Amino acid sequence: MKKLLSLAAAFLLCAGVQAQIVSSRSVSIKSAQKQPSETQWFLRGGLNVMKMTGDGAEDTGSKLGYNFVYGFQKPLGSIGTYWGMEFGLGSRGWKVEENESDYEYSLSLMAHNVQVSPFTFGYKYNITDALAVDAHLGAYVSCDYVGKIKEKESYQGDSEETSVNMGDWEDWKRVDAGMNIGVGIWYDRFNLDFTYQRGFIKTWECNTSNVLIRLGVAF
């Protein structure tokens, strides 16, 4: 009888240990399945200091615009490098101003566009667990869908203002392509980013030259 009880106890002990092992493996598998993806999605938007460069833009100055994008960053290995893509809305343009004692003149152009960044490569350097520096380089393609040139002239209190829509601009190239190069700071999920955007396609003998100052959040 004692031998039977001993065998039964040993059997129950082995069964309990085996059940515990199976349970632990099951929990581990479920935990692995619930781990979040390494891909980081983000929204980013803010101010665009727009300007044009080149022979056709020698007398032009900067004008304020905007830039908003939705994109992702996917790690390349475990050393902080990544690649990503972005899709968003932006603007480009310029402004000319002349002010004298009794005379004021301004001429400005602003074009609104859809932008796609087919690839961006970057490197994040972690200063602390929550703070990181993000350097990145990529390409973009944009297409202007609407725009306006505004001209305003004032003399001795009398003013006159005219405007011309994009459809009436002669020889304006709506499609642009170029590069984005920038650096940003991440604190946990929040981002402050500075990017220079340079277009390679000339229109009216000038190229896009934007400075983007944007805030972002990852999720």
JSON list of C-alpha atoms in Angstrom, two decimals:
[
{"chain": "A", "resi": 1, "resn": "MET", "atom": "CA", "xyz": [0.00, 0.00, 0.00]},
{"chain": "A", "resi": 2, "resn": "LYS", "atom": "CA", "xyz": [2.78, 2.40, 0.91]},
{"chain": "A", "resi": 3, "resn": "LYS", "atom": "CA", "xyz": [4.49, 1.65, -2.40]},
{"chain": "A", "resi": 4, "resn": "LEU", "atom": "CA", "xyz": [1.28, 2.35, -4.30]},
{"chain": "A", "resi": 5, "resn": "LEU", "atom": "CA", "xyz": [0.81, 5.67, -2.46]},
{"chain": "A", "resi": 6, "resn": "SER", "atom": "CA", "xyz": [4.43, 6.60, -3.16]},
{"chain": "A", "resi": 7, "resn": "LEU", "atom": "CA", "xyz": [4.03, 5.79, -6.87]},
{"chain": "A", "resi": 8, "resn": "ALA", "atom": "CA", "xyz": [0.79, 7.78, -7.02]},
{"chain": "A", "resi": 9, "resn": "ALA", "atom": "CA", "xyz": [2.42, 10.77, -5.32]},
{"chain": "A", "resi": 10, "resn": "ALA", "atom": "CA", "xyz": [5.38, 10.61, -7.70]},
{"chain": "A", "resi": 11, "resn": "PHE", "atom": "CA", "xyz": [3.02, 10.43, -10.68]},
{"chain": "A", "resi": 12, "resn": "LEU", "atom": "CA", "xyz": [1.03, 13.45, -9.50]},
{"chain": "A", "resi": 13, "resn": "LEU", "atom": "CA", "xyz": [4.24, 15.40, -8.88]},
{"chain": "A", "resi": 14, "resn": "CYS", "atom": "CA", "xyz": [5.54, 14.65, -12.39]},
{"chain": "A", "resi": 15, "resn": "ALA", "atom": "CA", "xyz": [2.18, 15.57, -13.91]},
{"chain": "A", "resi": 16, "resn": "GLY", "atom": "CA", "xyz": [2.14, 18.87, -12.01]},
{"chain": "A", "resi": 17, "resn": "VAL", "atom": "CA", "xyz": [5.66, 19.75, -13.12]},
{"chain": "A", "resi": 18, "resn": "GLN", "atom": "CA", "xyz": [4.83, 18.89, -16.75]},
{"chain": "A", "resi": 19, "resn": "ALA", "atom": "CA", "xyz": [1.67, 21.01, -16.62]},
{"chain": "A", "resi": 20, "resn": "GLN", "atom": "CA", "xyz": [3.65, 23.93, -15.20]},
{"chain": "A", "resi": 21, "resn": "ILE", "atom": "CA", "xyz": [6.20, 23.65, -18.04]},
{"chain": "A", "resi": 22, "resn": "VAL", "atom": "CA", "xyz": [3.46, 23.57, -20.68]},
{"chain": "A", "resi": 23, "resn": "SER", "atom": "CA", "xyz": [1.71, 26.53, -19.03]},
{"chain": "A", "resi": 24, "resn": "SER", "atom": "CA", "xyz": [4.94, 28.54, -18.95]},
{"chain": "A", "resi": 25, "resn": "ARG", "atom": "CA", "xyz": [5.59, 27.84, -22.62]},
{"chain": "A", "resi": 26, "resn": "SER", "atom": "CA", "xyz": [2.04, 28.89, -23.50]},
{"chain": "A", "resi": 27, "resn": "VAL", "atom": "CA", "xyz": [2.40, 32.17, -21.61]},
{"chain": "A", "resi": 28, "resn": "SER", "atom": "CA", "xyz": [5.74, 32.84, -23.32]},
{"chain": "A", "resi": 29, "resn": "ILE", "atom": "CA", "xyz": [4.23, 32.22, -26.76]},
{"chain": "A", "resi": 30, "resn": "LYS", "atom": "CA", "xyz": [1.27, 34.51, -26.02]},
{"chain": "A", "resi": 31, "resn": "SER", "atom": "CA", "xyz": [3.58, 37.22, -24.70]},
{"chain": "A", "resi": 32, "resn": "ALA", "atom": "CA", "xyz": [5.70, 37.00, -27.84]},
{"chain": "A", "resi": 33, "resn": "GLN", "atom": "CA", "xyz": [2.60, 37.27, -30.00]},
{"chain": "A", "resi": 34, "resn": "LYS", "atom": "CA", "xyz": [1.46, 40.40, -28.16]},
{"chain": "A", "resi": 35, "resn": "GLN", "atom": "CA", "xyz": [4.77, 42.26, -28.52]},
{"chain": "A", "resi": 36, "resn": "PRO", "atom": "CA", "xyz": [4.29, 45.53, -30.41]},
{"chain": "A", "resi": 37, "resn": "SER", "atom": "CA", "xyz": [5.73, 46.03, -33.91]},
{"chain": "A", "resi": 38, "resn": "GLU", "atom": "CA", "xyz": [9.11, 47.76, -34.14]},
{"chain": "A", "resi": 39, "resn": "THR", "atom": "CA", "xyz": [7.74, 50.08, -36.84]},
{"chain": "A", "resi": 40, "resn": "GLN", "atom": "CA", "xyz": [7.09, 53.57, -35.42]},
{"chain": "A", "resi": 41, "resn": "TRP", "atom": "CA", "xyz": [4.28, 55.62, -36.96]},
{"chain": "A", "resi": 42, "resn": "PHE", "atom": "CA", "xyz": [4.17, 59.38, -36.47]},
{"chain": "A", "resi": 43, "resn": "LEU", "atom": "CA", "xyz": [2.45, 62.66, -37.31]},
{"chain": "A", "resi": 44, "resn": "ARG", "atom": "CA", "xyz": [4.57, 65.77, -37.84]},
{"chain": "A", "resi": 45, "resn": "GLY", "atom": "CA", "xyz": [3.66, 69.32, -38.82]},
{"chain": "A", "resi": 46, "resn": "GLY", "atom": "CA", "xyz": [4.50, 72.97, -38.47]},
{"chain": "A", "resi": 47, "resn": "LEU", "atom": "CA", "xyz": [6.04, 76.04, -40.03]},
{"chain": "A", "resi": 48, "resn": "ASN", "atom": "CA", "xyz": [7.63, 76.25, -43.47]},
{"chain": "A", "resi": 49, "resn": "VAL", "atom": "CA", "xyz": [9.92, 79.21, -44.23]},
{"chain": "A", "resi": 50, "resn": "MET", "atom": "CA", "xyz": [9.52, 79.20, -48.03]},
{"chain": "A", "resi": 51, "resn": "LYS", "atom": "CA", "xyz": [11.96, 80.66, -50.51]},
{"chain": "A", "resi": 52, "resn": "MET", "atom": "CA", "xyz": [13.18, 80.12, -54.07]},
{"chain": "A", "resi": 53, "resn": "THR", "atom": "CA", "xyz": [16.81, 80.08, -55.22]},
{"chain": "A", "resi": 54, "resn": "GLY", "atom": "CA", "xyz": [18.42, 80.54, -58.62]},
{"chain": "A", "resi": 55, "resn": "ASP", "atom": "CA", "xyz": [18.72, 83.17, -61.35]},
{"chain": "A", "resi": 56, "resn": "GLY", "atom": "CA", "xyz": [14.99, 83.81, -61.41]},
{"chain": "A", "resi": 57, "resn": "ALA", "atom": "CA", "xyz": [14.75, 84.41, -57.66]},
{"chain": "A", "resi": 58, "resn": "GLU", "atom": "CA", "xyz": [17.56, 86.90, -57.01]},
{"chain": "A", "resi": 59, "resn": "ASP", "atom": "CA", "xyz": [15.27, 89.65, -55.70]},
{"chain": "A", "resi": 60, "resn": "THR", "atom": "CA", "xyz": [12.80, 87.44, -53.84]},
{"chain": "A", "resi": 61, "resn": "GLY", "atom": "CA", "xyz": [12.53, 86.94, -50.10]},
{"chain": "A", "resi": 62, "resn": "SER", "atom": "CA", "xyz": [10.98, 84.36, -47.81]},
{"chain": "A", "resi": 63, "resn": "LYS", "atom": "CA", "xyz": [7.31, 83.74, -47.08]},
{"chain": "A", "resi": 64, "resn": "LEU", "atom": "CA", "xyz": [5.68, 81.66, -44.34]},
{"chain": "A", "resi": 65, "resn": "GLY", "atom": "CA", "xyz": [3.93, 78.43, -45.27]},
{"chain": "A", "resi": 66, "resn": "TYR", "atom": "CA", "xyz": [3.21, 75.01, -43.76]},
{"chain": "A", "resi": 67, "resn": "ASN", "atom": "CA", "xyz": [4.10, 71.32, -43.90]},
{"chain": "A", "resi": 68, "resn": "PHE", "atom": "CA", "xyz": [2.23, 68.34, -42.40]},
{"chain": "A", "resi": 69, "resn": "VAL", "atom": "CA", "xyz": [3.14, 64.67, -42.92]},
{"chain": "A", "resi": 70, "resn": "TYR", "atom": "CA", "xyz": [2.15, 61.17, -41.79]},
{"chain": "A", "resi": 71, "resn": "GLY", "atom": "CA", "xyz": [4.85, 58.53, -41.94]},
{"chain": "A", "resi": 72, "resn": "PHE", "atom": "CA", "xyz": [6.74, 55.66, -40.39]},
{"chain": "A", "resi": 73, "resn": "GLN", "atom": "CA", "xyz": [10.25, 54.67, -39.33]},
{"chain": "A", "resi": 74, "resn": "LYS", "atom": "CA", "xyz": [11.36, 51.03, -39.45]},
{"chain": "A", "resi": 75, "resn": "PRO", "atom": "CA", "xyz": [14.64, 49.97, -37.75]},
{"chain": "A", "resi": 76, "resn": "LEU", "atom": "CA", "xyz": [17.47, 48.53, -39.83]},
{"chain": "A", "resi": 77, "resn": "GLY", "atom": "CA", "xyz": [19.20, 46.25, -37.35]},
{"chain": "A", "resi": 78, "resn": "SER", "atom": "CA", "xyz": [19.79, 47.25, -33.73]},
{"chain": "A", "resi": 79, "resn": "ILE", "atom": "CA", "xyz": [22.36, 50.06, -33.98]},
{"chain": "A", "resi": 80, "resn": "GLY", "atom": "CA", "xyz": [19.90, 52.97, -34.37]},
{"chain": "A", "resi": 81, "resn": "THR", "atom": "CA", "xyz": [19.62, 53.15, -38.16]},
{"chain": "A", "resi": 82, "resn": "TYR", "atom": "CA", "xyz": [16.20, 53.13, -39.85]},
{"chain": "A", "resi": 83, "resn": "TRP", "atom": "CA", "xyz": [14.35, 53.75, -43.10]},
{"chain": "A", "resi": 84, "resn": "GLY", "atom": "CA", "xyz": [10.91, 55.23, -43.63]},
{"chain": "A", "resi": 85, "resn": "MET", "atom": "CA", "xyz": [8.32, 56.89, -45.87]},
{"chain": "A", "resi": 86, "resn": "GLU", "atom": "CA", "xyz": [6.13, 59.99, -45.55]},
{"chain": "A", "resi": 87, "resn": "PHE", "atom": "CA", "xyz": [2.96, 61.35, -47.14]},
{"chain": "A", "resi": 88, "resn": "GLY", "atom": "CA", "xyz": [1.56, 64.83, -46.56]},
{"chain": "A", "resi": 89, "resn": "LEU", "atom": "CA", "xyz": [0.61, 68.34, -47.60]},
{"chain": "A", "resi": 90, "resn": "GLY", "atom": "CA", "xyz": [2.93, 71.32, -47.99]},
{"chain": "A", "resi": 91, "resn": "SER", "atom": "CA", "xyz": [3.60, 74.60, -49.74]},
{"chain": "A", "resi": 92, "resn": "ARG", "atom": "CA", "xyz": [6.28, 76.54, -51.60]},
{"chain": "A", "resi": 93, "resn": "GLY", "atom": "CA", "xyz": [6.65, 80.14, -52.70]},
{"chain": "A", "resi": 94, "resn": "TRP", "atom": "CA", "xyz": [8.32, 83.51, -52.23]},
{"chain": "A", "resi": 95, "resn": "LYS", "atom": "CA", "xyz": [7.65, 87.17, -51.50]},
{"chain": "A", "resi": 96, "resn": "VAL", "atom": "CA", "xyz": [8.95, 90.56, -52.68]},
{"chain": "A", "resi": 97, "resn": "GLU", "atom": "CA", "xyz": [8.41, 93.75, -50.69]},
{"chain": "A", "resi": 98, "resn": "GLU", "atom": "CA", "xyz": [9.29, 97.40, -51.28]},
{"chain": "A", "resi": 99, "resn": "ASN", "atom": "CA", "xyz": [8.59, 100.14, -48.74]},
{"chain": "A", "resi": 100, "resn": "GLU", "atom": "CA", "xyz": [9.22, 103.88, -49.04]},
{"chain": "A", "resi": 101, "resn": "SER", "atom": "CA", "xyz": [7.84, 106.90, -47.23]},
{"chain": "A", "resi": 102, "resn": "ASP", "atom": "CA", "xyz": [4.53, 107.07, -49.11]},
{"chain": "A", "resi": 103, "resn": "TYR", "atom": "CA", "xyz": [4.72, 103.97, -51.29]},
{"chain": "A", "resi": 104, "resn": "GLU", "atom": "CA", "xyz": [4.35, 100.25, -50.51]},
{"chain": "A", "resi": 105, "resn": "TYR", "atom": "CA", "xyz": [4.53, 97.33, -52.90]},
{"chain": "A", "resi": 106, "resn": "SER", "atom": "CA", "xyz": [4.33, 93.56, -52.36]},
{"chain": "A", "resi": 107, "resn": "LEU", "atom": "CA", "xyz": [4.28, 90.59, -54.71]},
{"chain": "A", "resi": 108, "resn": "SER", "atom": "CA", "xyz": [3.92, 87.05, -53.36]},
{"chain": "A", "resi": 109, "resn": "LEU", "atom": "CA", "xyz": [3.47, 83.55, -54.71]},
{"chain": "A", "resi": 110, "resn": "MET", "atom": "CA", "xyz": [2.17, 80.55, -52.78]},
{"chain": "A", "resi": 111, "resn": "ALA", "atom": "CA", "xyz": [1.53, 77.09, -54.20]},
{"chain": "A", "resi": 112, "resn": "HIS", "atom": "CA", "xyz": [-0.09, 74.27, -52.19]},
{"chain": "A", "resi": 113, "resn": "ASN", "atom": "CA", "xyz": [0.99, 70.71, -52.92]},
{"chain": "A", "resi": 114, "resn": "VAL", "atom": "CA", "xyz": [0.76, 67.03, -52.12]},
{"chain": "A", "resi": 115, "resn": "GLN", "atom": "CA", "xyz": [4.11, 65.54, -51.06]},
{"chain": "A", "resi": 116, "resn": "VAL", "atom": "CA", "xyz": [5.43, 61.99, -50.96]},
{"chain": "A", "resi": 117, "resn": "SER", "atom": "CA", "xyz": [8.78, 60.93, -49.54]},
{"chain": "A", "resi": 118, "resn": "PRO", "atom": "CA", "xyz": [9.41, 57.47, -51.07]},
{"chain": "A", "resi": 119, "resn": "PHE", "atom": "CA", "xyz": [12.38, 56.83, -48.79]},
{"chain": "A", "resi": 120, "resn": "THR", "atom": "CA", "xyz": [14.19, 58.37, -45.83]},
{"chain": "A", "resi": 121, "resn": "PHE", "atom": "CA", "xyz": [17.26, 56.94, -44.12]},
{"chain": "A", "resi": 122, "resn": "GLY", "atom": "CA", "xyz": [18.21, 58.03, -40.64]},
{"chain": "A", "resi": 123, "resn": "TYR", "atom": "CA", "xyz": [20.15, 57.34, -37.47]},
{"chain": "A", "resi": 124, "resn": "LYS", "atom": "CA", "xyz": [18.95, 57.79, -33.89]},
{"chain": "A", "resi": 125, "resn": "TYR", "atom": "CA", "xyz": [21.53, 58.26, -31.16]},
{"chain": "A", "resi": 126, "resn": "ASN", "atom": "CA", "xyz": [20.14, 57.68, -27.67]},
{"chain": "A", "resi": 127, "resn": "ILE", "atom": "CA", "xyz": [21.47, 60.14, -25.10]},
{"chain": "A", "resi": 128, "resn": "THR", "atom": "CA", "xyz": [19.24, 58.60, -22.43]},
{"chain": "A", "resi": 129, "resn": "ASP", "atom": "CA", "xyz": [16.45, 56.02, -22.50]},
{"chain": "A", "resi": 130, "resn": "ALA", "atom": "CA", "xyz": [13.94, 58.78, -23.29]},
{"chain": "A", "resi": 131, "resn": "LEU", "atom": "CA", "xyz": [16.06, 61.33, -25.20]},
{"chain": "A", "resi": 132, "resn": "ALA", "atom": "CA", "xyz": [17.49, 60.77, -28.70]},
{"chain": "A", "resi": 133, "resn": "VAL", "atom": "CA", "xyz": [19.02, 62.78, -31.55]},
{"chain": "A", "resi": 134, "resn": "ASP", "atom": "CA", "xyz": [17.66, 61.90, -35.00]},
{"chain": "A", "resi": 135, "resn": "ALA", "atom": "CA", "xyz": [19.64, 62.72, -38.19]},
{"chain": "A", "resi": 136, "resn": "HIS", "atom": "CA", "xyz": [17.97, 61.88, -41.51]},
{"chain": "A", "resi": 137, "resn": "LEU", "atom": "CA", "xyz": [18.33, 62.20, -45.28]},
{"chain": "A", "resi": 138, "resn": "GLY", "atom": "CA", "xyz": [15.73, 61.42, -47.92]},
{"chain": "A", "resi": 139, "resn": "ALA", "atom": "CA", "xyz": [13.96, 62.32, -51.15]},
{"chain": "A", "resi": 140, "resn": "TYR", "atom": "CA", "xyz": [10.59, 63.87, -51.95]},
{"chain": "A", "resi": 141, "resn": "VAL", "atom": "CA", "xyz": [8.23, 64.35, -54.88]},
{"chain": "A", "resi": 142, "resn": "SER", "atom": "CA", "xyz": [5.51, 67.02, -54.83]},
{"chain": "A", "resi": 143, "resn": "CYS", "atom": "CA", "xyz": [2.68, 68.16, -57.09]},
{"chain": "A", "resi": 144, "resn": "ASP", "atom": "CA", "xyz": [1.08, 71.61, -56.81]},
{"chain": "A", "resi": 145, "resn": "TYR", "atom": "CA", "xyz": [-2.72, 71.44, -56.97]},
{"chain": "A", "resi": 146, "resn": "VAL", "atom": "CA", "xyz": [-3.65, 75.09, -56.34]},
{"chain": "A", "resi": 147, "resn": "GLY", "atom": "CA", "xyz": [-1.85, 78.40, -55.97]},
{"chain": "A", "resi": 148, "resn": "LYS", "atom": "CA", "xyz": [-2.11, 82.16, -56.25]},
{"chain": "A", "resi": 149, "resn": "ILE", "atom": "CA", "xyz": [0.07, 85.17, -57.02]},
{"chain": "A", "resi": 150, "resn": "LYS", "atom": "CA", "xyz": [-0.94, 88.31, -55.13]},
{"chain": "A", "resi": 151, "resn": "GLU", "atom": "CA", "xyz": [0.17, 91.84, -55.99]},
{"chain": "A", "resi": 152, "resn": "LYS", "atom": "CA", "xyz": [-0.58, 94.82, -53.76]},
{"chain": "A", "resi": 153, "resn": "GLU", "atom": "CA", "xyz": [0.36, 98.45, -54.32]},
{"chain": "A", "resi": 154, "resn": "SER", "atom": "CA", "xyz": [-0.32, 101.41, -52.00]},
{"chain": "A", "resi": 155, "resn": "TYR", "atom": "CA", "xyz": [0.44, 105.06, -52.68]},
{"chain": "A", "resi": 156, "resn": "GLN", "atom": "CA", "xyz": [-0.53, 107.95, -50.39]},
{"chain": "A", "resi": 157, "resn": "GLY", "atom": "CA", "xyz": [-3.35, 106.00, -48.80]},
{"chain": "A", "resi": 158, "resn": "ASP", "atom": "CA", "xyz": [-4.79, 104.56, -52.00]},
{"chain": "A", "resi": 159, "resn": "SER", "atom": "CA", "xyz": [-4.26, 100.83, -52.55]},
{"chain": "A", "resi": 160, "resn": "GLU", "atom": "CA", "xyz": [-4.90, 98.34, -55.31]},
{"chain": "A", "resi": 161, "resn": "GLU", "atom": "CA", "xyz": [-4.69, 94.55, -55.09]},
{"chain": "A", "resi": 162, "resn": "THR", "atom": "CA", "xyz": [-4.79, 91.93, -57.85]},
{"chain": "A", "resi": 163, "resn": "SER", "atom": "CA", "xyz": [-4.35, 88.15, -57.92]},
{"chain": "A", "resi": 164, "resn": "VAL", "atom": "CA", "xyz": [-3.68, 85.45, -60.53]},
{"chain": "A", "resi": 165, "resn": "ASN", "atom": "CA", "xyz": [-4.59, 81.79, -60.00]},
{"chain": "A", "resi": 166, "resn": "MET", "atom": "CA", "xyz": [-2.18, 78.95, -60.81]},
{"chain": "A", "resi": 167, "resn": "GLY", "atom": "CA", "xyz": [-4.13, 77.91, -63.89]},
{"chain": "A", "resi": 168, "resn": "ASP", "atom": "CA", "xyz": [-3.11, 81.18, -65.55]},
{"chain": "A", "resi": 169, "resn": "TRP", "atom": "CA", "xyz": [0.61, 80.95, -64.73]},
{"chain": "A", "resi": 170, "resn": "GLU", "atom": "CA", "xyz": [2.68, 80.45, -67.86]},
{"chain": "A", "resi": 171, "resn": "ASP", "atom": "CA", "xyz": [5.49, 77.84, -67.85]},
{"chain": "A", "resi": 172, "resn": "TRP", "atom": "CA", "xyz": [5.02, 76.97, -64.17]},
{"chain": "A", "resi": 173, "resn": "LYS", "atom": "CA", "xyz": [6.05, 73.36, -63.45]},
{"chain": "A", "resi": 174, "resn": "ARG", "atom": "CA", "xyz": [3.69, 71.88, -60.90]},
{"chain": "A", "resi": 175, "resn": "VAL", "atom": "CA", "xyz": [5.77, 68.76, -60.24]},
{"chain": "A", "resi": 176, "resn": "ASP", "atom": "CA", "xyz": [8.92, 69.07, -58.15]},
{"chain": "A", "resi": 177, "resn": "ALA", "atom": "CA", "xyz": [11.42, 66.56, -56.77]},
{"chain": "A", "resi": 178, "resn": "GLY", "atom": "CA", "xyz": [14.39, 66.96, -54.49]},
{"chain": "A", "resi": 179, "resn": "MET", "atom": "CA", "xyz": [15.96, 66.06, -51.17]},
{"chain": "A", "resi": 180, "resn": "ASN", "atom": "CA", "xyz": [15.18, 66.45, -47.48]},
{"chain": "A", "resi": 181, "resn": "ILE", "atom": "CA", "xyz": [18.04, 66.69, -44.98]},
{"chain": "A", "resi": 182, "resn": "GLY", "atom": "CA", "xyz": [17.48, 67.36, -41.30]},
{"chain": "A", "resi": 183, "resn": "VAL", "atom": "CA", "xyz": [18.03, 66.69, -37.64]},
{"chain": "A", "resi": 184, "resn": "GLY", "atom": "CA", "xyz": [15.58, 66.35, -34.78]},
{"chain": "A", "resi": 185, "resn": "ILE", "atom": "CA", "xyz": [15.23, 65.57, -31.11]},
{"chain": "A", "resi": 186, "resn": "TRP", "atom": "CA", "xyz": [12.96, 62.88, -29.68]},
{"chain": "A", "resi": 187, "resn": "TYR", "atom": "CA", "xyz": [11.79, 62.94, -26.07]},
{"chain": "A", "resi": 188, "resn": "ASP", "atom": "CA", "xyz": [9.82, 59.76, -25.45]},
{"chain": "A", "resi": 189, "resn": "ARG", "atom": "CA", "xyz": [7.05, 59.96, -28.12]},
{"chain": "A", "resi": 190, "resn": "PHE", "atom": "CA", "xyz": [7.47, 63.66, -28.91]},
{"chain": "A", "resi": 191, "resn": "ASN", "atom": "CA", "xyz": [9.66, 65.19, -31.59]},
{"chain": "A", "resi": 192, "resn": "LEU", "atom": "CA", "xyz": [11.09, 68.59, -32.60]},
{"chain": "A", "resi": 193, "resn": "ASP", "atom": "CA", "xyz": [12.45, 68.48, -36.15]},
{"chain": "A", "resi": 194, "resn": "PHE", "atom": "CA", "xyz": [14.41, 70.86, -38.40]},
{"chain": "A", "resi": 195, "resn": "THR", "atom": "CA", "xyz": [14.59, 69.95, -42.10]},
{"chain": "A", "resi": 196, "resn": "TYR", "atom": "CA", "xyz": [15.95, 71.67, -45.20]},
{"chain": "A", "resi": 197, "resn": "GLN", "atom": "CA", "xyz": [14.03, 70.88, -48.39]},
{"chain": "A", "resi": 198, "resn": "ARG", "atom": "CA", "xyz": [15.70, 71.58, -51.75]},
{"chain": "A", "resi": 199, "resn": "GLY", "atom": "CA", "xyz": [14.04, 71.06, -55.12]},
{"chain": "A", "resi": 200, "resn": "PHE", "atom": "CA", "xyz": [15.98, 69.94, -58.20]},
{"chain": "A", "resi": 201, "resn": "ILE", "atom": "CA", "xyz": [13.42, 70.82, -60.90]},
{"chain": "A", "resi": 202, "resn": "LYS", "atom": "CA", "xyz": [13.65, 74.42, -62.09]},
{"chain": "A", "resi": 203, "resn": "THR", "atom": "CA", "xyz": [10.54, 76.48, -62.70]},
{"chain": "A", "resi": 204, "resn": "TRP", "atom": "CA", "xyz": [10.83, 80.10, -63.82]},
{"chain": "A", "resi": 205, "resn": "GLU", "atom": "CA", "xyz": [14.62, 79.63, -63.55]},
{"chain": "A", "resi": 206, "resn": "CYS", "atom": "CA", "xyz": [14.47, 78.96, -59.80]},
{"chain": "A", "resi": 207, "resn": "ASN", "atom": "CA", "xyz": [14.37, 76.04, -57.36]},
{"chain": "A", "resi": 208, "resn": "THR", "atom": "CA", "xyz": [12.38, 75.30, -54.21]},
{"chain": "A", "resi": 209, "resn": "SER", "atom": "CA", "xyz": [14.23, 76.09, -50.97]},
{"chain": "A", "resi": 210, "resn": "ASN", "atom": "CA", "xyz": [12.24, 75.45, -47.77]},
{"chain": "A", "resi": 211, "resn": "VAL", "atom": "CA", "xyz": [13.21, 75.35, -44.10]},
{"chain": "A", "resi": 212, "resn": "LEU", "atom": "CA", "xyz": [10.76, 73.20, -42.09]},
{"chain": "A", "resi": 213, "resn": "ILE", "atom": "CA", "xyz": [10.35, 73.63, -38.33]},
{"chain": "A", "resi": 214, "resn": "ARG", "atom": "CA", "xyz": [7.91, 70.98, -37.09]},
{"chain": "A", "resi": 215, "resn": "LEU", "atom": "CA", "xyz": [6.58, 69.23, -34.02]},
{"chain": "A", "resi": 216, "resn": "GLY", "atom": "CA", "xyz": [5.71, 65.54, -34.08]},
{"chain": "A", "resi": 217, "resn": "VAL", "atom": "CA", "xyz": [4.25, 62.70, -32.04]},
{"chain": "A", "resi": 218, "resn": "ALA", "atom": "CA", "xyz": [4.77, 58.95, -32.45]},
{"chain": "A", "resi": 219, "resn": "PHE", "atom": "CA", "xyz": [2.21, 56.24, -31.70]}
]
